[in-house]
């Protein structure tokens, strides 16, 4: 596929060692995507489930956040592009294979136009839909917008989404869905994905819907109060204390209610509610908030069950490590 890097188009191939290529610069990826997401002063990168990982960690405020496995992009003539992917977008298939899904490194093929996901890679509101599309092997085109340049306030973008926000999802037929959780619900129902992502059982579906609404109305607003000033997304630090106090309660709701009997919100495997809730929790790693052990364990399990975890979270980790 073609990948836009620093404003120029470069012909690239994305290789994974796990598929028989030599693209990984790191350990053998025998465990899901190669790292656990939580910090530890004694062992900044170690998982009791998957064993020790590489020393790719960098100290940041509030702990050590793993840098993850670095991936090598190679041009068609074999030259490496040591680029983590924090900039750029998958734009279109390579000319030699017009039906290759440029939005997926897993080689899913599709004929005709693909759906488009407009996002910003540092927004955890955007990452859930990206992760779902990857995990469900749904062909799509990933289009990154530059919020600092007003890309979401152009006339073309506002015609799609009058709110001027990401994520925004355009289906192959031109239908547009916005709001992060609505996009994931739509993708599941439109593509008839495996039941584990969005269970059809009324009781499980109701539990997931409840968690999604709780995330939007309660959990995420409190995460933003706590984390946005540390991330540089907001200059108002007056609500940090309020956010900390609220998160103490919110995270008990997560671990003692939603995760009381199962490792994930919908059961034994991750569902869209886990993507919606787990990904924003990563923001807390750049703060001085003491993340409970049960939440660390939850994120470890989520990363371990999600092969696309490194790809989707990599730009955010790189950004936070640099703070």
Short mmCIF file of C-alpha atoms in Angstrom, two decimals:
data_model
loop_
_atom_site.label_atom_id
_atom_site.label_comp_id
_atom_site.label_asym_id
_atom_site.label_seq_id
_atom_site.Cartn_x
_atom_site.Cartn_y
_atom_site.Cartn_z
CA UNK A 1 0.00 0.00 0.00
CA UNK A 2 1.00 3.61 -0.16
CA UNK A 3 1.66 5.34 3.13
CA UNK A 4 1.88 9.09 3.66
CA UNK A 5 4.99 9.81 5.76
CA UNK A 6 5.82 13.38 6.80
CA UNK A 7 3.67 14.78 4.04
CA UNK A 8 5.12 12.68 1.18
CA UNK A 9 3.87 9.47 -0.36
CA UNK A 10 6.18 6.51 0.05
CA UNK A 11 5.60 3.06 -1.36
CA UNK A 12 5.83 0.75 1.64
CA UNK A 13 5.32 -2.84 2.62
CA UNK A 14 4.47 -3.72 6.20
CA UNK A 15 6.23 -6.91 7.28
CA UNK A 16 5.65 -8.95 10.38
CA UNK A 17 8.07 -11.57 11.62
CA UNK A 18 5.16 -13.63 12.84
CA UNK A 19 4.14 -14.07 9.20
CA UNK A 20 7.59 -15.23 8.13
CA UNK A 21 9.20 -11.87 7.38
CA UNK A 22 11.94 -9.91 9.12
CA UNK A 23 10.09 -6.75 10.05
CA UNK A 24 10.24 -6.89 13.82
CA UNK A 25 13.06 -5.22 15.71
CA UNK A 26 12.41 -6.94 19.01
CA UNK A 27 11.68 -10.31 20.60
CA UNK A 28 10.02 -13.25 18.96
CA UNK A 29 6.33 -12.29 18.94
CA UNK A 30 5.13 -15.51 20.51
CA UNK A 31 2.76 -13.59 22.77
CA UNK A 32 0.12 -11.21 21.59
CA UNK A 33 1.84 -8.20 20.05
CA UNK A 34 4.78 -8.50 22.43
CA UNK A 35 4.22 -6.50 25.59
CA UNK A 36 2.11 -5.82 28.60
CA UNK A 37 0.67 -2.35 29.07
CA UNK A 38 1.38 -1.67 32.70
CA UNK A 39 4.41 -0.21 34.50
CA UNK A 40 6.34 -1.59 37.43
CA UNK A 41 9.26 -0.01 39.24
CA UNK A 42 10.94 -3.36 39.82
CA UNK A 43 10.22 -4.84 36.38
CA UNK A 44 9.08 -2.14 33.99
CA UNK A 45 8.24 -4.66 31.31
CA UNK A 46 7.33 -8.09 32.55
CA UNK A 47 4.29 -10.27 32.40
CA UNK A 48 3.71 -13.33 34.58
CA UNK A 49 1.59 -14.70 31.75
CA UNK A 50 3.94 -14.02 28.85
CA UNK A 51 7.38 -13.67 30.43
CA UNK A 52 9.88 -10.80 30.34
CA UNK A 53 9.78 -8.36 27.47
CA UNK A 54 12.32 -6.02 25.88
CA UNK A 55 13.80 -2.99 27.61
CA UNK A 56 11.92 -0.49 25.48
CA UNK A 57 10.56 1.47 28.41
CA UNK A 58 11.01 5.17 29.02
CA UNK A 59 10.37 6.96 32.33
CA UNK A 60 7.44 9.36 32.42
CA UNK A 61 5.53 11.07 35.16
CA UNK A 62 3.62 8.57 37.25
CA UNK A 63 5.58 5.47 36.30
CA UNK A 64 7.18 3.70 33.37
CA UNK A 65 5.13 3.19 30.25
CA UNK A 66 6.39 0.48 27.89
CA UNK A 67 7.46 1.72 24.49
CA UNK A 68 6.29 -1.46 22.79
CA UNK A 69 7.77 -3.35 19.86
CA UNK A 70 9.19 -1.14 17.14
CA UNK A 71 8.15 -2.11 13.63
CA UNK A 72 10.20 -1.60 10.49
CA UNK A 73 8.47 -0.28 7.39
CA UNK A 74 10.36 -1.10 4.20
CA UNK A 75 10.10 0.62 0.84
CA UNK A 76 9.56 -1.47 -2.26
CA UNK A 77 13.30 -1.40 -2.97
CA UNK A 78 14.00 -2.85 0.48
CA UNK A 79 15.12 0.28 2.33
CA UNK A 80 13.92 0.45 5.96
CA UNK A 81 11.80 3.32 7.19
CA UNK A 82 12.29 3.35 10.95
CA UNK A 83 8.99 5.06 11.61
CA UNK A 84 6.51 4.18 14.34
CA UNK A 85 3.45 5.36 12.49
CA UNK A 86 2.47 8.37 14.59
CA UNK A 87 2.12 10.30 11.38
CA UNK A 88 0.62 9.17 8.13
CA UNK A 89 -2.35 7.30 6.81
CA UNK A 90 -3.04 4.23 4.75
CA UNK A 91 -4.17 5.79 1.50
CA UNK A 92 -4.65 3.25 -1.30
CA UNK A 93 -3.64 -0.21 -2.56
CA UNK A 94 -0.39 -0.84 -4.42
CA UNK A 95 -0.66 -0.76 -8.21
CA UNK A 96 0.41 -4.39 -8.59
CA UNK A 97 -2.52 -5.63 -6.50
CA UNK A 98 -5.57 -3.36 -6.91
CA UNK A 99 -7.70 -5.51 -4.62
CA UNK A 100 -5.38 -5.60 -1.62
CA UNK A 101 -6.92 -4.09 1.51
CA UNK A 102 -4.63 -1.13 2.16
CA UNK A 103 -6.22 -0.63 5.56
CA UNK A 104 -5.14 -3.99 6.92
CA UNK A 105 -1.74 -5.59 7.28
CA UNK A 106 -3.39 -9.00 7.44
CA UNK A 107 -3.88 -9.31 3.71
CA UNK A 108 -7.68 -9.24 3.63
CA UNK A 109 -8.81 -8.69 0.07
CA UNK A 110 -11.82 -6.73 -1.07
CA UNK A 111 -13.17 -5.63 -4.44
CA UNK A 112 -14.57 -2.17 -4.92
CA UNK A 113 -14.35 0.85 -2.61
CA UNK A 114 -13.56 0.36 1.06
CA UNK A 115 -15.07 1.99 4.12
CA UNK A 116 -13.08 4.91 5.53
CA UNK A 117 -12.22 5.61 9.16
CA UNK A 118 -11.18 9.20 9.87
CA UNK A 119 -9.25 9.52 13.12
CA UNK A 120 -6.46 11.05 15.14
CA UNK A 121 -4.04 8.47 16.54
CA UNK A 122 -3.66 10.13 19.94
CA UNK A 123 -7.40 10.18 20.63
CA UNK A 124 -8.50 7.09 22.51
CA UNK A 125 -12.04 7.88 21.38
CA UNK A 126 -10.82 6.92 17.91
CA UNK A 127 -8.83 3.82 18.78
CA UNK A 128 -11.72 1.50 19.63
CA UNK A 129 -13.18 1.52 16.13
CA UNK A 130 -9.71 1.04 14.62
CA UNK A 131 -9.05 -1.91 16.93
CA UNK A 132 -12.44 -3.47 16.13
CA UNK A 133 -11.86 -3.24 12.38
CA UNK A 134 -8.45 -4.86 12.77
CA UNK A 135 -9.59 -7.63 15.09
CA UNK A 136 -12.63 -8.45 12.95
CA UNK A 137 -10.54 -8.38 9.73
CA UNK A 138 -12.84 -5.86 8.06
CA UNK A 139 -11.38 -4.07 5.00
CA UNK A 140 -11.11 -0.31 5.50
CA UNK A 141 -9.05 2.74 4.68
CA UNK A 142 -7.43 4.58 7.58
CA UNK A 143 -7.36 8.35 7.13
CA UNK A 144 -5.59 10.44 9.76
CA UNK A 145 -6.67 14.05 10.14
CA UNK A 146 -4.54 16.84 11.53
CA UNK A 147 -6.59 18.53 14.23
CA UNK A 148 -4.03 21.32 14.60
CA UNK A 149 -4.57 22.34 10.97
CA UNK A 150 -8.36 22.35 11.21
CA UNK A 151 -8.86 19.29 9.00
CA UNK A 152 -12.15 18.51 10.73
CA UNK A 153 -13.56 21.98 10.06
CA UNK A 154 -13.28 22.06 6.30
CA UNK A 155 -16.51 22.24 4.31
CA UNK A 156 -16.01 18.68 3.02
CA UNK A 157 -15.51 17.24 6.49
CA UNK A 158 -18.38 19.19 8.05
CA UNK A 159 -20.63 17.85 5.31
CA UNK A 160 -19.86 14.38 6.69
CA UNK A 161 -19.88 15.29 10.36
CA UNK A 162 -21.34 18.68 11.35
CA UNK A 163 -19.76 18.29 14.80
CA UNK A 164 -16.30 18.54 13.24
CA UNK A 165 -14.92 15.66 15.29
CA UNK A 166 -13.26 12.30 14.96
CA UNK A 167 -13.77 9.42 14.76
CA UNK A 168 -15.98 9.57 11.70
CA UNK A 169 -16.77 6.47 9.66
CA UNK A 170 -17.90 6.43 6.04
CA UNK A 171 -19.35 3.23 4.68
CA UNK A 172 -18.71 2.02 1.14
CA UNK A 173 -22.07 3.39 -0.01
CA UNK A 174 -21.32 6.84 1.39
CA UNK A 175 -23.32 6.48 4.61
CA UNK A 176 -21.64 8.27 7.52
CA UNK A 177 -21.66 7.39 11.21
CA UNK A 178 -20.05 9.43 13.97
CA UNK A 179 -19.74 9.07 17.75
CA UNK A 180 -17.22 6.43 18.79
CA UNK A 181 -19.54 3.86 20.35
CA UNK A 182 -22.16 4.29 17.63
CA UNK A 183 -19.48 3.53 15.04
CA UNK A 184 -18.50 0.29 16.78
CA UNK A 185 -22.12 -0.80 17.14
CA UNK A 186 -22.73 -0.04 13.46
CA UNK A 187 -19.62 -1.92 12.30
CA UNK A 188 -20.65 -4.99 14.27
CA UNK A 189 -24.19 -5.05 12.91
CA UNK A 190 -23.32 -4.06 9.35
CA UNK A 191 -20.61 -6.69 8.99
CA UNK A 192 -22.15 -9.51 11.03
CA UNK A 193 -18.96 -9.86 13.08
CA UNK A 194 -18.39 -12.81 15.43
CA UNK A 195 -20.67 -12.75 18.43
CA UNK A 196 -17.84 -12.15 20.89
CA UNK A 197 -17.49 -8.52 19.82
CA UNK A 198 -21.13 -7.56 20.35
CA UNK A 199 -23.09 -10.52 21.77
CA UNK A 200 -26.63 -11.09 20.57
CA UNK A 201 -27.76 -12.59 23.86
CA UNK A 202 -30.10 -9.95 25.36
CA UNK A 203 -28.53 -10.13 28.82
CA UNK A 204 -24.95 -9.80 27.56
CA UNK A 205 -25.96 -7.14 25.04
CA UNK A 206 -27.66 -5.17 27.79
CA UNK A 207 -24.56 -5.41 29.97
CA UNK A 208 -22.36 -4.15 27.16
CA UNK A 209 -24.74 -1.30 26.34
CA UNK A 210 -24.77 -0.32 29.99
CA UNK A 211 -20.97 -0.29 30.10
CA UNK A 212 -20.75 1.77 26.90
CA UNK A 213 -23.15 4.39 28.22
CA UNK A 214 -21.37 4.49 31.59
CA UNK A 215 -18.10 5.03 29.77
CA UNK A 216 -19.49 8.01 27.86
CA UNK A 217 -21.36 9.70 30.68
CA UNK A 218 -19.16 8.99 33.70
CA UNK A 219 -15.79 7.32 33.20
CA UNK A 220 -14.36 9.26 30.27
CA UNK A 221 -15.29 12.73 31.58
CA UNK A 222 -13.45 11.91 34.81
CA UNK A 223 -10.42 10.53 32.95
CA UNK A 224 -10.25 13.75 30.94
CA UNK A 225 -10.37 15.91 34.10
CA UNK A 226 -7.47 13.94 35.50
CA UNK A 227 -5.32 13.26 32.44
CA UNK A 228 -5.81 16.08 29.93
CA UNK A 229 -3.59 18.60 31.77
CA UNK A 230 -0.76 16.04 31.97
CA UNK A 231 -1.15 15.26 28.26
CA UNK A 232 -1.18 18.91 27.27
CA UNK A 233 -4.73 18.66 25.93
CA UNK A 234 -5.98 21.21 28.47
CA UNK A 235 -4.34 23.94 30.54
CA UNK A 236 -6.93 23.94 33.34
CA UNK A 237 -5.51 21.94 36.25
CA UNK A 238 -8.21 22.96 38.72
CA UNK A 239 -10.24 19.78 38.19
CA UNK A 240 -7.44 17.24 38.63
CA UNK A 241 -8.32 16.61 42.29
CA UNK A 242 -11.99 16.20 41.42
CA UNK A 243 -11.07 13.76 38.67
CA UNK A 244 -8.86 11.68 40.99
CA UNK A 245 -11.60 11.35 43.58
CA UNK A 246 -14.16 10.38 40.97
CA UNK A 247 -11.83 7.83 39.38
CA UNK A 248 -11.34 6.08 42.71
CA UNK A 249 -15.04 5.24 42.58
CA UNK A 250 -15.21 4.66 38.84
CA UNK A 251 -12.41 2.11 38.79
CA UNK A 252 -14.03 0.19 41.65
CA UNK A 253 -17.19 0.05 39.53
CA UNK A 254 -15.10 -1.33 36.67
CA UNK A 255 -13.26 -4.00 38.67
CA UNK A 256 -15.85 -4.92 41.30
CA UNK A 257 -18.93 -4.84 39.08
CA UNK A 258 -18.16 -5.17 35.37
CA UNK A 259 -15.14 -7.45 35.90
CA UNK A 260 -16.29 -9.18 39.06
CA UNK A 261 -16.90 -12.61 37.49
CA UNK A 262 -15.12 -12.52 34.12
CA UNK A 263 -11.81 -11.17 32.80
CA UNK A 264 -13.63 -8.95 30.31
CA UNK A 265 -16.87 -7.01 30.35
CA UNK A 266 -18.69 -9.36 27.97
CA UNK A 267 -17.19 -12.61 29.22
CA UNK A 268 -14.01 -14.54 28.46
CA UNK A 269 -12.93 -12.52 25.42
CA UNK A 270 -12.77 -8.77 24.71
CA UNK A 271 -15.79 -7.01 23.26
CA UNK A 272 -16.40 -3.47 22.03
CA UNK A 273 -17.03 -2.28 25.59
CA UNK A 274 -13.51 -3.38 26.55
CA UNK A 275 -12.08 -1.39 23.64
CA UNK A 276 -14.14 1.65 24.61
CA UNK A 277 -13.15 1.49 28.29
CA UNK A 278 -9.66 -0.03 28.29
CA UNK A 279 -8.03 2.27 25.76
CA UNK A 280 -8.77 5.58 27.56
CA UNK A 281 -7.31 4.13 30.75
CA UNK A 282 -3.90 4.30 29.06
CA UNK A 283 -4.02 8.09 29.50
CA UNK A 284 -3.60 7.55 33.24
CA UNK A 285 -0.05 6.27 32.74
CA UNK A 286 1.18 9.81 32.10
CA UNK A 287 -0.29 11.13 35.36
CA UNK A 288 0.56 10.77 39.05
CA UNK A 289 -2.60 8.74 39.66
CA UNK A 290 -1.97 5.39 41.38
CA UNK A 291 -3.61 2.86 39.08
CA UNK A 292 -5.07 -0.10 41.01
CA UNK A 293 -3.49 -3.52 40.51
CA UNK A 294 -6.78 -4.95 39.23
CA UNK A 295 -6.83 -2.33 36.49
CA UNK A 296 -3.22 -3.16 35.56
CA UNK A 297 -4.21 -6.82 35.30
CA UNK A 298 -7.26 -5.97 33.18
CA UNK A 299 -5.15 -4.02 30.70
CA UNK A 300 -2.58 -6.79 30.56
CA UNK A 301 -5.28 -9.32 29.74
CA UNK A 302 -6.77 -7.01 27.13
CA UNK A 303 -3.40 -6.51 25.42
CA UNK A 304 -2.70 -10.22 25.55
CA UNK A 305 -5.95 -11.07 23.79
CA UNK A 306 -5.68 -8.35 21.13
CA UNK A 307 -3.13 -8.98 18.33
CA UNK A 308 -3.54 -5.44 16.96
CA UNK A 309 -2.82 -3.82 20.35
CA UNK A 310 0.71 -2.63 19.53
CA UNK A 311 -0.26 -1.23 16.17
CA UNK A 312 -3.25 0.70 17.48
CA UNK A 313 -1.69 1.98 20.71
CA UNK A 314 1.88 2.48 19.45
CA UNK A 315 1.59 6.16 18.43
CA UNK A 316 -0.04 7.04 21.75
CA UNK A 317 2.68 5.25 23.71
CA UNK A 318 5.37 7.00 21.72
CA UNK A 319 3.74 10.37 22.39
CA UNK A 320 3.38 9.71 26.12
CA UNK A 321 6.94 8.43 26.44
CA UNK A 322 8.14 11.73 25.02
CA UNK A 323 6.27 13.88 27.55
#
